[in-house]
Coordinates of C-alpha atoms in Angstrom, one line a residue:
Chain B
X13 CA -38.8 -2.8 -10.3
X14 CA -40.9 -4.5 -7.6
X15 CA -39.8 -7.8 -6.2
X16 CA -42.5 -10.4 -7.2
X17 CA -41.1 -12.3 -3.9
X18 CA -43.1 -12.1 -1.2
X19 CA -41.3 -9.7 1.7
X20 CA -39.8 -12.5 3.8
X21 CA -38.8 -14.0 0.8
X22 CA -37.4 -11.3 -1.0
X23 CA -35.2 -10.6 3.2
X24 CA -34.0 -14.2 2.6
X25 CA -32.7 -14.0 -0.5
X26 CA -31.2 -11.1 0.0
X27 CA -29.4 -12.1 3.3
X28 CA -28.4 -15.7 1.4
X29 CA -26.9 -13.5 -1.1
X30 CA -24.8 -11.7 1.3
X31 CA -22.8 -14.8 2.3
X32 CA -19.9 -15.8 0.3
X33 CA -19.7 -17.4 -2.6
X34 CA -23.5 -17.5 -3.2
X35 CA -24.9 -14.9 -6.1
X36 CA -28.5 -13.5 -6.4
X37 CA -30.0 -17.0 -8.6
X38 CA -28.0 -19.4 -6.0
X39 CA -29.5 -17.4 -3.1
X40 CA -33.1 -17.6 -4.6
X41 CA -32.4 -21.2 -5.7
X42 CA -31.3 -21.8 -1.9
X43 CA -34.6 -19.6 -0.5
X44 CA -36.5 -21.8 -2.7
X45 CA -35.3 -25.1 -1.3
X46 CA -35.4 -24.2 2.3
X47 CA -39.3 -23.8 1.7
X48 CA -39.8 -27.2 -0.1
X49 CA -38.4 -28.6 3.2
X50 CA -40.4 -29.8 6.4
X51 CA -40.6 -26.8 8.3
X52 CA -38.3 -28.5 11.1
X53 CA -35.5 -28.3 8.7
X54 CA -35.4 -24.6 8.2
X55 CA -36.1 -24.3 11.6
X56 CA -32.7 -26.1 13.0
X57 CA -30.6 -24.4 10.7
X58 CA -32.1 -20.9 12.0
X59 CA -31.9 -22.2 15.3
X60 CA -28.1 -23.2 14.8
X61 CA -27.4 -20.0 13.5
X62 CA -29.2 -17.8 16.3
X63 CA -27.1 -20.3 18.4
X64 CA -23.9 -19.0 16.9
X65 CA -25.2 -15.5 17.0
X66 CA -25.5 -15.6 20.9
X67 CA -23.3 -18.0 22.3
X68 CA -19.9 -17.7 20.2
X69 CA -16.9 -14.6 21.0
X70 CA -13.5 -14.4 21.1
X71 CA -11.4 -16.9 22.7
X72 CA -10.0 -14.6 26.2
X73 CA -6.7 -16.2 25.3
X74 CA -6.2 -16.8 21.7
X75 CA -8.9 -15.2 20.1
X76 CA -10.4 -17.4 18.2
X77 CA -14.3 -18.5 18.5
X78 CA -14.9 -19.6 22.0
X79 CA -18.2 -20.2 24.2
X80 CA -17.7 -19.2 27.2
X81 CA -14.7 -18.0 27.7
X82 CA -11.7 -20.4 26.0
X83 CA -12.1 -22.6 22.9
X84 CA -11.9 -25.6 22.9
X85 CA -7.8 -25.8 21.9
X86 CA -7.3 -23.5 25.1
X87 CA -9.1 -25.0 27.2
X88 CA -7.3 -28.4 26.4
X89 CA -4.7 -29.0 29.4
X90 CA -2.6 -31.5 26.8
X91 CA -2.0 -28.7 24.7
X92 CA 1.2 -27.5 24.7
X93 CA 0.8 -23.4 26.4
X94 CA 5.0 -22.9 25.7
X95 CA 4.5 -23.3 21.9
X96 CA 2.0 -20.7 19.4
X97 CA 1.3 -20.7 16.6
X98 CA 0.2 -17.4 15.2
X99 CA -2.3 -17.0 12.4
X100 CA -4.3 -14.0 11.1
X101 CA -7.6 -15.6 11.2
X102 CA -9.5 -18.2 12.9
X103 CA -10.4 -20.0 9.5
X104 CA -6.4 -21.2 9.6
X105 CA -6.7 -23.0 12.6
X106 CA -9.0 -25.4 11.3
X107 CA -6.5 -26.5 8.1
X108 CA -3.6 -26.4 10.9
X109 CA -5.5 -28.8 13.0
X110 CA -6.6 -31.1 9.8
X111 CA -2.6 -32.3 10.0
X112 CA -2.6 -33.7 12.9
X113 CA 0.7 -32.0 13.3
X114 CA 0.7 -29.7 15.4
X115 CA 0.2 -30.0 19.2
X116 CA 0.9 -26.5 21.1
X117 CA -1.6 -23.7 21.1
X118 CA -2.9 -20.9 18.9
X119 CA -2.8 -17.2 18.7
X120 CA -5.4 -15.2 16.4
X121 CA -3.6 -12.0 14.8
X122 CA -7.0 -10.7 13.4
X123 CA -5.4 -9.6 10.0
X124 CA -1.7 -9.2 8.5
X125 CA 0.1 -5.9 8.3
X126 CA -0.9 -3.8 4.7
X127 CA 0.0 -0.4 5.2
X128 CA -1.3 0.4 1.9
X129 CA -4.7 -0.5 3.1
X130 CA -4.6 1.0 6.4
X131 CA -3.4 -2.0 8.9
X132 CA -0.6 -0.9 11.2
X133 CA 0.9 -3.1 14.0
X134 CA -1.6 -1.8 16.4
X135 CA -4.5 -2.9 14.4
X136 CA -3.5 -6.6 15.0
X137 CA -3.3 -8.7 18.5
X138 CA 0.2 -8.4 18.9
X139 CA 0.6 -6.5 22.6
X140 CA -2.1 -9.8 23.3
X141 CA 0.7 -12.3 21.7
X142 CA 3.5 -10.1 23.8
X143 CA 1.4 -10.6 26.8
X144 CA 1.0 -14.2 26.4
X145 CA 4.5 -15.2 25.8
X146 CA 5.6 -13.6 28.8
X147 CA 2.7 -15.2 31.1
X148 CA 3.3 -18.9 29.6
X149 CA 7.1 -18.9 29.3
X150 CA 6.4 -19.3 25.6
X151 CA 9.3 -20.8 23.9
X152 CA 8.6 -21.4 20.6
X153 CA 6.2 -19.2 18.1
X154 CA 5.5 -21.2 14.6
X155 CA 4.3 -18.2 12.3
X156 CA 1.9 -19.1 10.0
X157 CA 0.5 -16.3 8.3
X158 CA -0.4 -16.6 4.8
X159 CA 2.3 -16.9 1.9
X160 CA 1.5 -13.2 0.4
X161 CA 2.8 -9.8 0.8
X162 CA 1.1 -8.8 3.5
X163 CA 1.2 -12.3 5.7
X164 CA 5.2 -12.3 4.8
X165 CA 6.0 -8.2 6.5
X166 CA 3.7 -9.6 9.3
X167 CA 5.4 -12.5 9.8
X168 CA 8.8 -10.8 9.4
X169 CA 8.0 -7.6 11.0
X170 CA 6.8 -10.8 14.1
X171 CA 10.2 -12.2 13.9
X172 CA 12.1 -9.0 14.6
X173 CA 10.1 -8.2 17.6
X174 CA 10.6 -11.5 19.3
X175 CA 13.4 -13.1 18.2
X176 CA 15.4 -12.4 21.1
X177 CA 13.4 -14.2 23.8
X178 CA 12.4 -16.9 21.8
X179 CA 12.8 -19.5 18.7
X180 CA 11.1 -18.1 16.1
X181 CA 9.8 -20.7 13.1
X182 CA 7.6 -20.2 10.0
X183 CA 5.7 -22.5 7.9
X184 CA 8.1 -23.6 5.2
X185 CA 7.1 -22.5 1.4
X186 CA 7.0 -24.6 -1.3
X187 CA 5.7 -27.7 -3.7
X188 CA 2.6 -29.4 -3.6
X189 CA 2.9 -32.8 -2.4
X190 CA 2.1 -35.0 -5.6
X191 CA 2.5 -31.9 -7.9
X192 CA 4.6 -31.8 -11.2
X193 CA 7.8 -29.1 -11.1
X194 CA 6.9 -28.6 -14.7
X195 CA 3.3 -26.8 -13.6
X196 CA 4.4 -24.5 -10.4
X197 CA 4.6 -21.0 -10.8
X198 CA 7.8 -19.4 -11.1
X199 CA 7.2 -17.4 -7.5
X200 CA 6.7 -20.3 -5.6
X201 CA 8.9 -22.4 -7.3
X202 CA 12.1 -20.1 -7.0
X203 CA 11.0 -19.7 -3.0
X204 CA 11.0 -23.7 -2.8
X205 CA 14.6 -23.3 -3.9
X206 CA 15.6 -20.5 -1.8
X207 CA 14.2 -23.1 0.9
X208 CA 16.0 -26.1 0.0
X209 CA 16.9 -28.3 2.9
X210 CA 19.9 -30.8 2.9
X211 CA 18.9 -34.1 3.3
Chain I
X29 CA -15.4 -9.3 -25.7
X30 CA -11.7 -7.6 -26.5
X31 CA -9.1 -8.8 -25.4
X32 CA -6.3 -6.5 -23.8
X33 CA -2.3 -7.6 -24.1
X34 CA 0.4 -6.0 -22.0
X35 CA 2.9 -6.3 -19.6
X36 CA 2.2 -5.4 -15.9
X37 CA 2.9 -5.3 -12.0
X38 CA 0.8 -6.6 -9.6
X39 CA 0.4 -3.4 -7.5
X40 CA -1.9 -4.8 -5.5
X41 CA -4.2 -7.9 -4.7
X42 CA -7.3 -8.4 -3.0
X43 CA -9.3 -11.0 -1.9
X44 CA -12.7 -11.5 -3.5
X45 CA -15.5 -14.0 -2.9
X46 CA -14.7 -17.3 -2.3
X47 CA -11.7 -18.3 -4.2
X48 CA -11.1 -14.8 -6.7
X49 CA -8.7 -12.0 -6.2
X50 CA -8.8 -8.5 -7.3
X51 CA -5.9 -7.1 -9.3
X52 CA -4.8 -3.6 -9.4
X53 CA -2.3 -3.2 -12.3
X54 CA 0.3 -0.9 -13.5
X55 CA 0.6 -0.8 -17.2
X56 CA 2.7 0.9 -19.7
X57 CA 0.0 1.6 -21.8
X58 CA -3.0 2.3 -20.2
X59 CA -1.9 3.6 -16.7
X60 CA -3.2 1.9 -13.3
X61 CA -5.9 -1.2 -14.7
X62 CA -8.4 -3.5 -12.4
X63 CA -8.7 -7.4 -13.2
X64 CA -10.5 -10.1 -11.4
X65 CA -9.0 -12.9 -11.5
X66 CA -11.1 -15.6 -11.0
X67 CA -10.0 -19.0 -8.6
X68 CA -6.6 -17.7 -8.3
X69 CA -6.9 -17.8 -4.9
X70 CA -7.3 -21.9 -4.7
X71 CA -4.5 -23.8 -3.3
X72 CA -4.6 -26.0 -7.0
X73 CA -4.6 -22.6 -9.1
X74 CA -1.1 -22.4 -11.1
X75 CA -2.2 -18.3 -11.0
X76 CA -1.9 -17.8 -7.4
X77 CA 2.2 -17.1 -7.1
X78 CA 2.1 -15.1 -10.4
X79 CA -0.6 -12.8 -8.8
X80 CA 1.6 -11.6 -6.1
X81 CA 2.2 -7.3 -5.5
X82 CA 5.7 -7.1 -7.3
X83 CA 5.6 -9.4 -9.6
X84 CA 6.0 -8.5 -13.4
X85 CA 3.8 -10.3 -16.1
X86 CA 2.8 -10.7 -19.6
X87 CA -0.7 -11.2 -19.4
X88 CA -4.1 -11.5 -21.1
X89 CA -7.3 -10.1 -20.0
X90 CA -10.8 -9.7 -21.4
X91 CA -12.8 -6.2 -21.2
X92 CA -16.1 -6.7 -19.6
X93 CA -19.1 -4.9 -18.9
X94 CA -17.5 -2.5 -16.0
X95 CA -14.3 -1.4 -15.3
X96 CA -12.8 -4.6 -14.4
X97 CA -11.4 -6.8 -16.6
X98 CA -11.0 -10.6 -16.9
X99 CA -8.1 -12.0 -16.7
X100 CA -7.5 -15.2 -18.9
X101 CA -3.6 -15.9 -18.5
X102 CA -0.3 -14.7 -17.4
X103 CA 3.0 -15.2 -17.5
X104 CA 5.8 -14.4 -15.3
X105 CA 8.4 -11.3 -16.6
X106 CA 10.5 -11.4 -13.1
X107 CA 9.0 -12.7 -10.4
X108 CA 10.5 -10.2 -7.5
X109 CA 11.5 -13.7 -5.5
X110 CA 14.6 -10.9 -4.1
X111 CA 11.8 -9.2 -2.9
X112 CA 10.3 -11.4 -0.2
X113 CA 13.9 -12.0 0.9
X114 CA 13.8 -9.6 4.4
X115 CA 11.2 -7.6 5.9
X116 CA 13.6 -4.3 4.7
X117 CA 13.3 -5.3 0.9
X118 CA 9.7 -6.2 1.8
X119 CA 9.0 -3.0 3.1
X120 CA 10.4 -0.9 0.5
X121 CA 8.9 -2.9 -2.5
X122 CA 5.5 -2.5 -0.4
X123 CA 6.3 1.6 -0.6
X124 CA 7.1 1.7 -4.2
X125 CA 3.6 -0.5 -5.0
X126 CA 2.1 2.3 -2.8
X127 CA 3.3 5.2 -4.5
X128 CA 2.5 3.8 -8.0
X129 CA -1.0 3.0 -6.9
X130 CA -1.5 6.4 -5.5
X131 CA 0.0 9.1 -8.0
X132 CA -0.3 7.1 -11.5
X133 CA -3.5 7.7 -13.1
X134 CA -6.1 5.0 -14.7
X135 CA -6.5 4.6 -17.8
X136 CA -3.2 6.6 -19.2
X137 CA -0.2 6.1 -21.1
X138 CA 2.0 5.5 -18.6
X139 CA 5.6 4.5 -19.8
X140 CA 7.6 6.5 -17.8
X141 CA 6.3 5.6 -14.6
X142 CA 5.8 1.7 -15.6
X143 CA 10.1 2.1 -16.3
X144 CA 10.7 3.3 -13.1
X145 CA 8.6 1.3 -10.6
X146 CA 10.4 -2.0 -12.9
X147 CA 13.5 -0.3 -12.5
X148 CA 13.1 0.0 -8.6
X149 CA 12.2 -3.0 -7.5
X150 CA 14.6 -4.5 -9.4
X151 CA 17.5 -2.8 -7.8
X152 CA 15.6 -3.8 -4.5
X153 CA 15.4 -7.3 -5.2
X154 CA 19.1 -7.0 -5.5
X155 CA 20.4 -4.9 -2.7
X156 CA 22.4 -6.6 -0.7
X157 CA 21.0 -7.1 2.8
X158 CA 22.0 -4.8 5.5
X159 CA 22.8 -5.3 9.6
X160 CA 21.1 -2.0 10.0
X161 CA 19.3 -0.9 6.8
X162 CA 18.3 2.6 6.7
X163 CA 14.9 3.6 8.0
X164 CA 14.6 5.4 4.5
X165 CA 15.5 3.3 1.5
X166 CA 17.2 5.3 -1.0
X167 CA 15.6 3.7 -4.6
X168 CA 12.4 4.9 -2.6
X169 CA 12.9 8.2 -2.3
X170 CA 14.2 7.8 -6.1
X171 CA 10.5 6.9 -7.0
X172 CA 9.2 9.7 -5.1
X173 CA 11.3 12.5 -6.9
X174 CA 11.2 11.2 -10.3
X175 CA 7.0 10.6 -9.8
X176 CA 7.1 14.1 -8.7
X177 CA 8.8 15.2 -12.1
X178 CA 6.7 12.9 -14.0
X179 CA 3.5 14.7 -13.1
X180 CA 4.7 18.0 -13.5
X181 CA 5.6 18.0 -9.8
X182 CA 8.9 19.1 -9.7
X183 CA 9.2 22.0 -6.4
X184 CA 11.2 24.9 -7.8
X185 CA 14.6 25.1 -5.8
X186 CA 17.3 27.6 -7.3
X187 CA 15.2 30.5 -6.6
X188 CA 12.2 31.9 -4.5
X189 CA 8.8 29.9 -5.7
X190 CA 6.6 32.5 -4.3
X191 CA 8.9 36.2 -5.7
X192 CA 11.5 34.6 -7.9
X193 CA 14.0 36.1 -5.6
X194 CA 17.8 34.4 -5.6
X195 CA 18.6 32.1 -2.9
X196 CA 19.5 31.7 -0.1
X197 CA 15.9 29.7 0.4
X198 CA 15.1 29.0 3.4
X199 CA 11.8 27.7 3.8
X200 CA 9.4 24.9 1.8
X201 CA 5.8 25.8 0.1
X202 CA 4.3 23.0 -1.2
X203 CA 1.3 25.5 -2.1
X204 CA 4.1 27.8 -3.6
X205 CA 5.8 25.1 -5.3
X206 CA 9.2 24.8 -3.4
X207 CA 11.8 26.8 -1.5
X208 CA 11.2 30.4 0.1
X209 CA 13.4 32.9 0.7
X210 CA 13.7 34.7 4.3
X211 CA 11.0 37.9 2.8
X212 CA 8.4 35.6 1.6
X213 CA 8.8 32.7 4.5
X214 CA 7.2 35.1 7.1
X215 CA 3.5 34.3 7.4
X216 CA 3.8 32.0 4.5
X217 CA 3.4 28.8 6.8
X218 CA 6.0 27.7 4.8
X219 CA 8.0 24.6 7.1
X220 CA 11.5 24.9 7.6
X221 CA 14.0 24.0 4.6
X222 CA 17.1 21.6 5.0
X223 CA 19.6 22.3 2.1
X224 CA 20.8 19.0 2.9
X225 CA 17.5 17.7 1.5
X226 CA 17.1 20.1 -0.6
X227 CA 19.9 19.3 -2.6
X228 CA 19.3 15.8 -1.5
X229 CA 16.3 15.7 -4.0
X230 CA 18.6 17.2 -6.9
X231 CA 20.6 15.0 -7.2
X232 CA 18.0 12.1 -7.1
X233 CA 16.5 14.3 -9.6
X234 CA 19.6 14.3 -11.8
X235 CA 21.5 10.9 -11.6
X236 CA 19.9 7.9 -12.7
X237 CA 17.6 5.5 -10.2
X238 CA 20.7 3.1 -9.7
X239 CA 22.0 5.9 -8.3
X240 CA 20.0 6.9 -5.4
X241 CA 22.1 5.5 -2.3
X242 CA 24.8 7.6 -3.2
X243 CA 22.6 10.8 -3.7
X244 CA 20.7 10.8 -0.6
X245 CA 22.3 10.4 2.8
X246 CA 21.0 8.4 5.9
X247 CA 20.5 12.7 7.2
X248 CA 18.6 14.1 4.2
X249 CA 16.1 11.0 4.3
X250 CA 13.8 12.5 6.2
X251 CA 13.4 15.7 4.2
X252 CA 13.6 14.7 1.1
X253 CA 10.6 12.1 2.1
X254 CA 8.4 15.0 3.8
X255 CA 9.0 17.5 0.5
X256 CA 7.6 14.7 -1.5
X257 CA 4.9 14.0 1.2
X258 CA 3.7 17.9 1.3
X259 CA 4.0 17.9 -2.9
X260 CA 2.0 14.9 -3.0
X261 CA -0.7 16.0 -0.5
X262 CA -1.0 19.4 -1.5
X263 CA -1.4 18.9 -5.5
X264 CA -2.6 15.9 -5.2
X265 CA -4.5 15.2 -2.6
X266 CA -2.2 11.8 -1.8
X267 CA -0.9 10.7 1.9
X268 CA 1.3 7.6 1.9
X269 CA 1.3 5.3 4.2
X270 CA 3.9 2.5 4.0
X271 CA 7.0 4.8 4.2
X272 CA 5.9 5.0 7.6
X273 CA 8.3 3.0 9.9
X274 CA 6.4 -0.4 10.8

């Protein structure tokens, strides 16, 4: 059936629809929207995103979104360059930094390790994480790959490689803060207890 | 909009949108399954833990349009926590998952093999961890033989596959359907047969799953694991991946 959008129209939508999150009537309420605004409106957020588009690429270091050519976390001399923390995408680094917590540096695997899908070691930035370690005298890597399946082997299959040269740490696993025992799952529960600490 | 019962593994989960996750299921009842299930994936979902590969549920799920099905609830069977224990456990329970996702059909009756993947990562939640664990895990190559014999798979090793001929056999068909002898080897293309394995993968045939590590030794691994591999890829068209060494 022909689209009774008009082409640019009908190329918005369907590039709205693309993003995540956002289904074919959201994308068409959103097309709809951006042409109710002033026109200057539209035009910063296409200009912001042809901004992103040309001036954003991989950190040299830790790989993850730099302009020029560190981010902004690499290019901080207060950071801490002997401690990493490692995490498969750049998206983690932002809920990392959100604590307040953590003061060292970051290192950007690019995935976790899923045979079954087809990601092997060499798929991931780990001769990059090597490389670094031995350049900055790294002395501590905090793994933080996700808690599932995948982010676990990566994290262990991590551990094994380096645990010789360095301290080796990973994100502890467990309860909600303000959360009721009664409603945690039985998976993440049992793994609280396998983690119990002695206080 | 029916709603389906049953128990399951979580063979495998993917992310999806936002906040979802894709399920791929092993049933006893109706074979490998798909479910979305939606939000699991949010920090606040109680689903999230329960949706893990390994894990074994009782769950709910509503039949759609497609394919895929809905998942409205599920509870926890065994959770596999013995699982996540070492990268060696990891990495076996990750080759079991594999195998099950790759030889067991959708949409079937599938008792026998929904026994023996339970079965197996069971007994590797429970192995006791090893200083130097073997590159091959046993209760793996368990699932491989017994998945071969639950297809029909089983290579013929007591006489000739290709004439019939006694033993001795010293080749492996996967084309012919198991061991050569020395007349039918020659121009066969037929690879080189280890009786070690051979017999290896009769007695993994034979005893019961529990049984595997004392079946198979640390020397027959290896062939045992590439007559299943050349079985798997010749009749059906399967390579597996994760009992590759990481």
């Amino acid at each position: 059936m022909a689209s009774i959008l008009t082409p640019s129209v009908d190329a918005l939508v369907t590039e709205l629809a693309r993003l995540p999150g956002i289904g074919p009537r959201s994308a068409q309420r959103l097309a709809f929207h951006l042409l109710r605004m002033p026109s200057e409106r539209p035009q910063a957020l296409a200009d912001a995103i042809a901004a992103v588009v040309d001036r954003i690429t991989p950190c040299t270091q830790c790989f993850s979104f730099a302009e020029g050519d560190l981010c902004p976390v690499c290019a901080d001399t207060r950071r801490d360059p002997t401690v990493i923390c490692v995490v498969e995408e750049p998206s983690a680094i932002m809920s990392i930094e959100r604590t307040h917590e953590f003061r060292g540096r970051y290192h950007v695997l690019g995935g976790a390790l899923s045979p079954i899908d087809g990601v092997d070691p060499e798929d991931l930035r780990i001769v990059e994480l090597d490389q670094r370690i031995e350049r900055d005298g790294v002395t501590e890597l905090v793994i933080a790959t996700n808690p599932t399946m995948s982010g676990e082997a990566t994290a262990l299959f991590l551990a094994d490689r380096v645990r010789d040269r360095l301290k080796v740490t990973r994100l502890a696993s467990g309860l909600p803060v303000g959360a009721d025992l009664e409603h945690a799952d039985e998976l993440t529960l049992g793994r609280a207890y396998l983690g119990r600490r002695e206080i | 909009m029916a709603l389906i019962e049953t128990e399951a593994v979580v063979l495998r989960t993917l992310k999806y949108g936002e906040s979802d996750a894709i399920l791929t299921l092993l049933t006893p009842g109706m074979g490998r399954i798909s479910a979305i299930a939606k939000g699991a994936r949010k920090p606040t979902s109680k689903q999230g833990g329960r949706l893990q590969p390994g894990v074994r549920l009782n769950l709910s799920a509503a039949e759609g349009r497609g394919d895929l099905l809905t998942l409205r609830s599920a509870q926890v069977v065994d959770a596999g926590a013995g699982l996540w224990m070492d990268g060696y456990r990891l990495r076996a329970a990750g080759s079991v998952l594999e195998i099950a996702m790759r030889v067991v059909p959708e949409q079937v009756d599938a008792e026998a093999p929904y026994n023996l993947i339970t079965r197996a990562l069971a007994l590797i939640a429970r192995t006791t961890a090893l200083d130097t664990p073997p590159r091959l895990d046993p209760y793996v190559l368990g699932v491989q033989a017994k998945l071969l014999a639950v297809s029909g798979l089983v290579p013929q090793l007591g006489s000739c596959a290709a004439c019939g001929g006694p033993p001795p056999l010293v080749g492996f068909s996967a084309a012919a359907g198991g061991g050569v002898c020395p007349s039918c080897v020659i121009g066969s293309g037929a690879e080189t047969l280890d009786p070690a394995a051979a017999d290896a993968l009769v007695a993994l045939l034979a005893r019961p799953l529990a049984e595997a590590p004392d079946a198979v030794s640390a020397a027959a691994a290896p062939g045992v694991e590439r007559i299943a591999a050349l079985m798997l890829r010749e009749h059906l068209g399967v390579t597996l991946r994760s009992g590759t060494p990481l």
